[in-house]
C-alpha cells in the first residue's frame, strides 16, 4: 500500500514561512491569495494485511514521530498500489 | 558533582559545555554517546546545542528515540536534573519532558547575537544562585527558537511559575524588539512542574569566561552545583 501523509500547522500556530510566501505571491500580482499555510508531505509504502491495520499503524507513526501534536495536525490517504 | 553531556550525531556545543564545566568550574564531566545506555551516578545530564540527526523532520524529533534518551527520560522521571540548551531544549519538548514546542523564528532568519534575559524564578535548582529579576547577558544562535504553547498550557506555566527566563532589553523590560525570535510571552526558558528539567534557548556555556564577553552563564551552572550540594536538605516547591 502507498500512503500519502499531509502534516500541517494547527490553527492558531504562527506560520512565518506561509506568510513570507503569501507576501511573495502578492508581490507577483496574485493579490487574490489569502491564508497561505505551509506543511509537510510524506509518502510511505507499507505492507499490511488490511486497510484498517495500515490506518492504525500510520496513525501511530504520526503520533509518535512524523507530526508534533503540540503544533501540528495530520491526515493521510491510502491507495492500494 | 558528576555531569553527563550527551553527544548526538550533529551536536556541536558539547565541547563548549564540557570545557565550561571542567575547565572553568572544575567539575567531573563525561560525554555520553547517543547509542549508549545511561549508566552511572550522574547528578545532572546536559543535552547540548547543535543539530541532532540533522534536525531532519523537526528539530529534536529523532533524538528523542535514541537509546540514551530513553535513559534520560527515566532519569528525569526519577527526579534527576536535566538541562537542555538550544537543540537540547527542542529535544526536551519533543520528548514530552517539557511542555510546548519550538518553531521557526517569526522573522525566518537564523540569529546569532547576545541577548538580555530576566531571571523570573529562583526557587529551582537551575536558578537558585541568582536573584529574582536579575539580568543575564547570554548569546543565542538558532533558527527555530520561537516558543509556542497553547493558551491552557501557557496559563499553567504562569500559574506554576515554570517560566524561568524571559527575553528583555538592557533595562529589563520585555518588548517586541528585545524578543529575538517571536517567542510567546517572551519565553526563553521553562522548567517542568517537578522543577528538575529545564530547557533554554540561550547558551550559558558560551558565557562562562570574561574573554567570551560575559560570565553570566555561570549563574545557571553554579545554581545546579549549589542545588546538588543542598539536595538532601531542600525540596523544591512547585
Coordinates of C-alpha atoms in Angstrom, one line a residue:
Chain A
X1 CA 0.0 0.0 0.0
X2 CA 1.1 3.5 -0.7
X3 CA 0.3 6.2 1.9
X4 CA 0.4 9.9 1.4
X5 CA 0.6 11.8 4.7
X6 CA -0.1 15.6 4.9
X7 CA 1.1 17.4 8.0
X8 CA 0.0 21.0 8.7
X9 CA 0.4 23.5 11.4
X10 CA -2.6 23.7 13.8
X11 CA -4.9 26.7 13.5
X12 CA -3.6 29.4 15.7
X13 CA 0.1 28.4 15.4
X14 CA 2.0 31.2 13.6
X15 CA 3.3 30.2 10.2
X16 CA 6.0 32.7 9.2
X17 CA 7.0 30.7 6.2
X18 CA 3.4 30.7 4.9
X19 CA 3.3 34.5 5.5
X20 CA 6.5 35.1 3.6
X21 CA 5.2 33.0 0.6
X22 CA 1.9 34.9 0.7
X23 CA 3.8 38.2 0.5
X24 CA 5.8 37.0 -2.4
X25 CA 2.7 35.9 -4.2
X26 CA 1.1 39.3 -3.6
X27 CA 4.3 40.9 -5.0
X28 CA 4.0 38.8 -8.1
X29 CA 0.5 40.1 -8.6
X30 CA -1.6 37.3 -7.2
X31 CA -3.5 39.6 -4.8
X32 CA -6.4 37.2 -4.5
X33 CA -4.2 34.7 -2.5
X34 CA -5.0 34.5 1.2
X35 CA -4.2 32.3 4.2
X36 CA -1.1 30.6 2.9
X37 CA -0.1 27.7 5.2
X38 CA 3.0 25.6 4.7
X39 CA 3.1 22.0 5.7
X40 CA 4.9 18.7 5.1
X41 CA 4.1 15.9 2.7
X42 CA 5.4 12.4 3.3
X43 CA 4.9 9.3 1.2
X44 CA 5.5 5.8 2.5
X45 CA 4.9 2.3 1.2
X46 CA 4.0 -0.4 3.6
X47 CA 2.7 -4.0 3.8
X48 CA -0.4 -4.5 5.9
X49 CA -3.0 -7.3 5.9
X50 CA -5.8 -4.8 5.7
X51 CA -6.5 -1.2 5.2
X52 CA -7.6 -0.9 8.8
X53 CA -4.3 -2.3 10.1
X54 CA -2.4 0.2 7.9
X55 CA -4.5 3.1 9.2
X56 CA -3.8 2.1 12.8
X57 CA -0.1 1.8 12.1
X58 CA 0.1 5.1 10.2
X59 CA -1.8 6.9 12.9
X60 CA 0.8 5.5 15.5
X61 CA 3.7 6.7 13.3
X62 CA 2.2 10.2 13.0
X63 CA 1.5 10.5 16.7
X64 CA 5.0 9.2 17.7
X65 CA 7.3 10.7 15.2
X66 CA 6.0 12.2 12.0
X67 CA 3.9 15.0 13.5
X68 CA 4.3 17.0 16.7
X69 CA 0.8 17.0 18.3
X70 CA 1.6 20.3 20.1
X71 CA 1.7 22.3 16.9
X72 CA 0.7 20.0 14.0
X73 CA -2.3 18.2 12.6
X74 CA -2.1 15.4 10.1
X75 CA -4.3 13.5 7.6
X76 CA -3.5 10.7 5.2
X77 CA -4.7 8.9 2.1
X78 CA -4.1 5.2 1.4
X79 CA -4.0 3.8 -2.1
X80 CA -3.6 0.1 -3.0
X81 CA -0.6 0.5 -5.4
Chain B
X1 CA 29.2 16.5 41.3
X2 CA 29.1 14.3 38.3
X3 CA 27.8 15.7 34.9
X4 CA 27.0 13.8 31.7
X5 CA 26.9 15.6 28.4
X6 CA 25.0 13.8 25.7
X7 CA 26.5 13.7 22.2
X8 CA 24.2 13.1 19.3
X9 CA 25.3 13.0 15.7
X10 CA 25.0 16.7 14.7
X11 CA 25.6 18.0 18.3
X12 CA 28.0 20.9 18.1
X13 CA 28.1 22.6 21.5
X14 CA 29.1 19.6 23.6
X15 CA 32.7 20.6 23.8
X16 CA 31.8 24.1 25.0
X17 CA 29.6 22.6 27.8
X18 CA 32.4 20.2 28.7
X19 CA 35.0 23.0 28.7
X20 CA 32.9 25.3 30.8
X21 CA 32.1 22.6 33.4
X22 CA 35.6 21.1 33.6
X23 CA 38.0 23.9 33.0
X24 CA 36.0 26.9 34.4
X25 CA 34.1 25.2 37.1
X26 CA 36.4 22.2 37.9
X27 CA 33.5 19.7 37.6
X28 CA 33.7 16.0 36.8
X29 CA 32.2 15.6 33.3
X30 CA 31.7 12.8 30.9
X31 CA 30.4 12.6 27.4
X32 CA 27.5 10.2 26.8
X33 CA 27.2 8.8 23.3
X34 CA 23.7 8.7 21.9
X35 CA 23.8 4.9 21.2
X36 CA 24.8 4.1 24.7
X37 CA 22.5 3.5 27.7
X38 CA 22.6 5.9 30.6
X39 CA 24.7 4.1 33.2
X40 CA 26.3 5.8 36.2
X41 CA 25.8 8.0 39.2
X42 CA 25.1 11.3 37.3
X43 CA 23.8 14.3 39.2
X44 CA 22.9 16.3 36.1
X45 CA 22.6 15.4 32.4
X46 CA 23.0 18.1 29.8
X47 CA 21.6 18.0 26.3
X48 CA 23.8 20.4 24.3
X49 CA 23.0 22.6 21.3
X50 CA 23.5 21.7 17.7
X51 CA 21.5 19.9 15.0
X52 CA 20.9 16.4 16.3
X53 CA 20.3 14.0 13.4
X54 CA 20.5 17.0 11.1
X55 CA 17.3 18.4 12.5
X56 CA 15.5 16.3 9.9
X57 CA 11.8 16.2 10.1
X58 CA 11.7 18.7 13.0
X59 CA 14.4 20.0 15.4
X60 CA 14.9 17.4 18.1
X61 CA 12.3 15.0 16.7
X62 CA 14.6 12.0 16.1
X63 CA 16.9 12.4 19.0
X64 CA 14.2 11.6 21.5
X65 CA 14.1 8.0 20.3
X66 CA 17.9 7.4 20.7
X67 CA 18.9 4.8 23.3
X68 CA 20.5 7.4 25.6
X69 CA 17.3 9.5 25.6
X70 CA 15.2 6.5 27.0
X71 CA 17.6 6.6 29.9
X72 CA 17.5 10.4 30.2
X73 CA 13.7 10.3 30.3
X74 CA 13.7 7.7 33.1
X75 CA 16.4 9.7 34.9
X76 CA 14.2 12.8 34.7
X77 CA 11.1 10.9 35.9
X78 CA 13.1 9.7 38.9
X79 CA 13.9 13.3 39.8
X80 CA 17.4 13.6 38.1
X81 CA 18.4 17.1 36.9
X82 CA 18.3 17.5 33.2
X83 CA 19.4 20.7 31.4
X84 CA 18.6 21.2 27.7
X85 CA 20.3 24.0 25.9
X86 CA 19.1 25.2 22.4
X87 CA 18.7 21.9 20.5
X88 CA 18.6 20.2 23.9
X89 CA 15.6 22.4 24.7
X90 CA 13.9 21.3 21.5
X91 CA 14.6 17.7 22.3
X92 CA 13.1 18.0 25.8
X93 CA 10.0 19.5 24.3
X94 CA 9.8 16.7 21.7
X95 CA 10.3 14.1 24.4
X96 CA 7.4 15.5 26.4
X97 CA 9.7 16.3 29.4
X98 CA 8.9 20.0 28.9
X99 CA 5.6 21.5 27.6
X100 CA 5.3 23.4 24.4
X101 CA 7.3 23.4 21.2
X102 CA 10.0 25.5 19.4
X103 CA 9.1 26.7 16.0
X104 CA 10.7 28.8 13.2
X105 CA 11.8 32.2 14.3
X106 CA 9.0 34.5 13.2
X107 CA 11.4 36.6 11.0
X108 CA 12.6 33.4 9.5
X109 CA 16.3 34.3 10.0
X110 CA 19.0 32.4 11.9
X111 CA 20.0 34.7 14.8
X112 CA 23.4 34.8 16.4
X113 CA 23.9 37.5 19.0
X114 CA 23.9 38.5 22.6
X115 CA 20.6 39.0 24.3
X116 CA 19.4 40.1 27.7
X117 CA 17.4 37.7 29.9
X118 CA 15.5 38.3 33.1
X119 CA 15.6 35.7 35.7
X120 CA 12.0 35.2 36.7
X121 CA 12.2 32.5 39.3
X122 CA 14.9 31.5 41.7
X123 CA 13.2 28.6 43.5
X124 CA 14.6 26.0 41.2
X125 CA 17.8 24.0 41.1
X126 CA 18.8 25.9 37.9
X127 CA 18.4 29.4 39.1
X128 CA 18.8 29.3 42.9
X129 CA 22.2 31.1 42.8
X130 CA 20.6 34.1 41.2
X131 CA 18.2 36.9 42.3
X132 CA 14.7 37.3 41.0
X133 CA 14.6 40.0 38.3
X134 CA 18.4 39.8 37.7
X135 CA 19.6 40.4 34.2
X136 CA 21.8 37.9 32.4
X137 CA 23.6 38.5 29.1
X138 CA 23.9 35.3 27.1
X139 CA 24.3 34.5 23.4
X140 CA 21.6 32.9 21.3
X141 CA 22.3 31.1 18.0
X142 CA 19.3 29.4 16.4
X143 CA 16.8 29.3 13.6
X144 CA 14.0 27.6 15.5
X145 CA 13.7 29.2 18.9
X146 CA 10.2 30.6 18.8
X147 CA 8.5 29.1 21.8
X148 CA 4.9 28.1 21.4
X149 CA 2.3 26.6 23.8
X150 CA -1.4 26.5 23.6
X151 CA -3.3 29.0 25.8
X152 CA -4.1 26.4 28.5
X153 CA -0.5 25.3 28.8
X154 CA 0.7 28.9 28.9
X155 CA -1.7 29.6 31.7
X156 CA -0.4 26.6 33.6
X157 CA 3.2 27.6 33.1
X158 CA 2.5 31.1 34.5
X159 CA 0.5 29.7 37.4
X160 CA 3.1 27.1 38.4
X161 CA 5.9 29.7 37.9
X162 CA 7.6 27.5 35.3
X163 CA 8.8 30.4 33.1
X164 CA 12.4 30.9 34.4
X165 CA 13.8 33.2 31.7
X166 CA 12.3 35.9 29.5
X167 CA 13.9 37.9 26.7
X168 CA 14.2 41.6 27.8
X169 CA 16.0 44.8 26.8
X170 CA 19.0 46.1 28.7
X171 CA 16.7 47.8 31.1
X172 CA 15.0 44.5 32.0
X173 CA 11.7 45.3 30.1
X174 CA 10.0 42.9 27.7
X175 CA 9.4 44.4 24.3
X176 CA 9.0 43.2 20.7
X177 CA 12.4 44.3 19.6
X178 CA 14.0 42.6 22.6
X179 CA 12.3 39.3 21.7
X180 CA 14.8 37.8 19.2
X181 CA 12.6 35.1 17.7
X182 CA 9.0 35.9 18.4
X183 CA 8.6 33.6 21.4
X184 CA 5.2 33.6 23.0
X185 CA 5.2 35.8 26.2
X186 CA 8.9 36.5 25.6
X187 CA 9.7 33.0 26.9
X188 CA 13.4 32.0 26.7
X189 CA 13.4 29.1 29.2
X190 CA 10.9 26.9 31.0
X191 CA 11.1 24.1 33.6
X192 CA 8.8 21.2 34.2
X193 CA 6.3 21.0 37.1
X194 CA 8.7 18.9 39.1
X195 CA 11.4 21.6 38.6
X196 CA 14.1 19.1 37.8
X197 CA 14.1 19.6 34.0
X198 CA 15.0 23.0 32.4
X199 CA 15.3 24.0 28.8
X200 CA 16.5 27.3 27.4
X201 CA 17.4 28.7 24.0
X202 CA 20.4 30.9 25.1
X203 CA 23.8 29.4 25.7
X204 CA 25.1 29.7 29.2
X205 CA 28.2 27.6 28.3
X206 CA 29.2 30.3 25.8
X207 CA 29.1 32.9 28.5
X208 CA 31.4 31.3 31.1
X209 CA 34.5 33.5 30.8
X210 CA 35.3 37.2 30.5
X211 CA 37.1 36.6 27.2
X212 CA 33.8 35.4 25.7
X213 CA 32.1 38.7 26.6
X214 CA 30.1 37.5 29.6
X215 CA 30.3 35.3 32.6
X216 CA 26.6 35.3 33.3
X217 CA 26.1 31.8 32.1
X218 CA 27.9 30.6 35.2
X219 CA 24.8 31.6 37.2
X220 CA 23.0 28.6 35.7
X221 CA 25.7 26.1 36.3
X222 CA 26.6 27.3 39.7
X223 CA 22.9 27.2 40.7
X224 CA 22.9 23.5 39.8
X225 CA 26.1 22.9 41.7
X226 CA 24.7 24.7 44.7
X227 CA 21.4 22.8 44.4
X228 CA 23.1 19.4 44.3
X229 CA 25.0 20.4 47.5
X230 CA 21.8 21.1 49.3
X231 CA 19.7 18.4 47.6
X232 CA 19.3 16.2 50.7
X233 CA 18.1 19.1 52.8
X234 CA 15.9 21.0 50.4
X235 CA 12.8 20.1 48.4
X236 CA 11.9 22.5 45.6
X237 CA 8.5 23.9 45.9
X238 CA 6.5 23.8 42.7

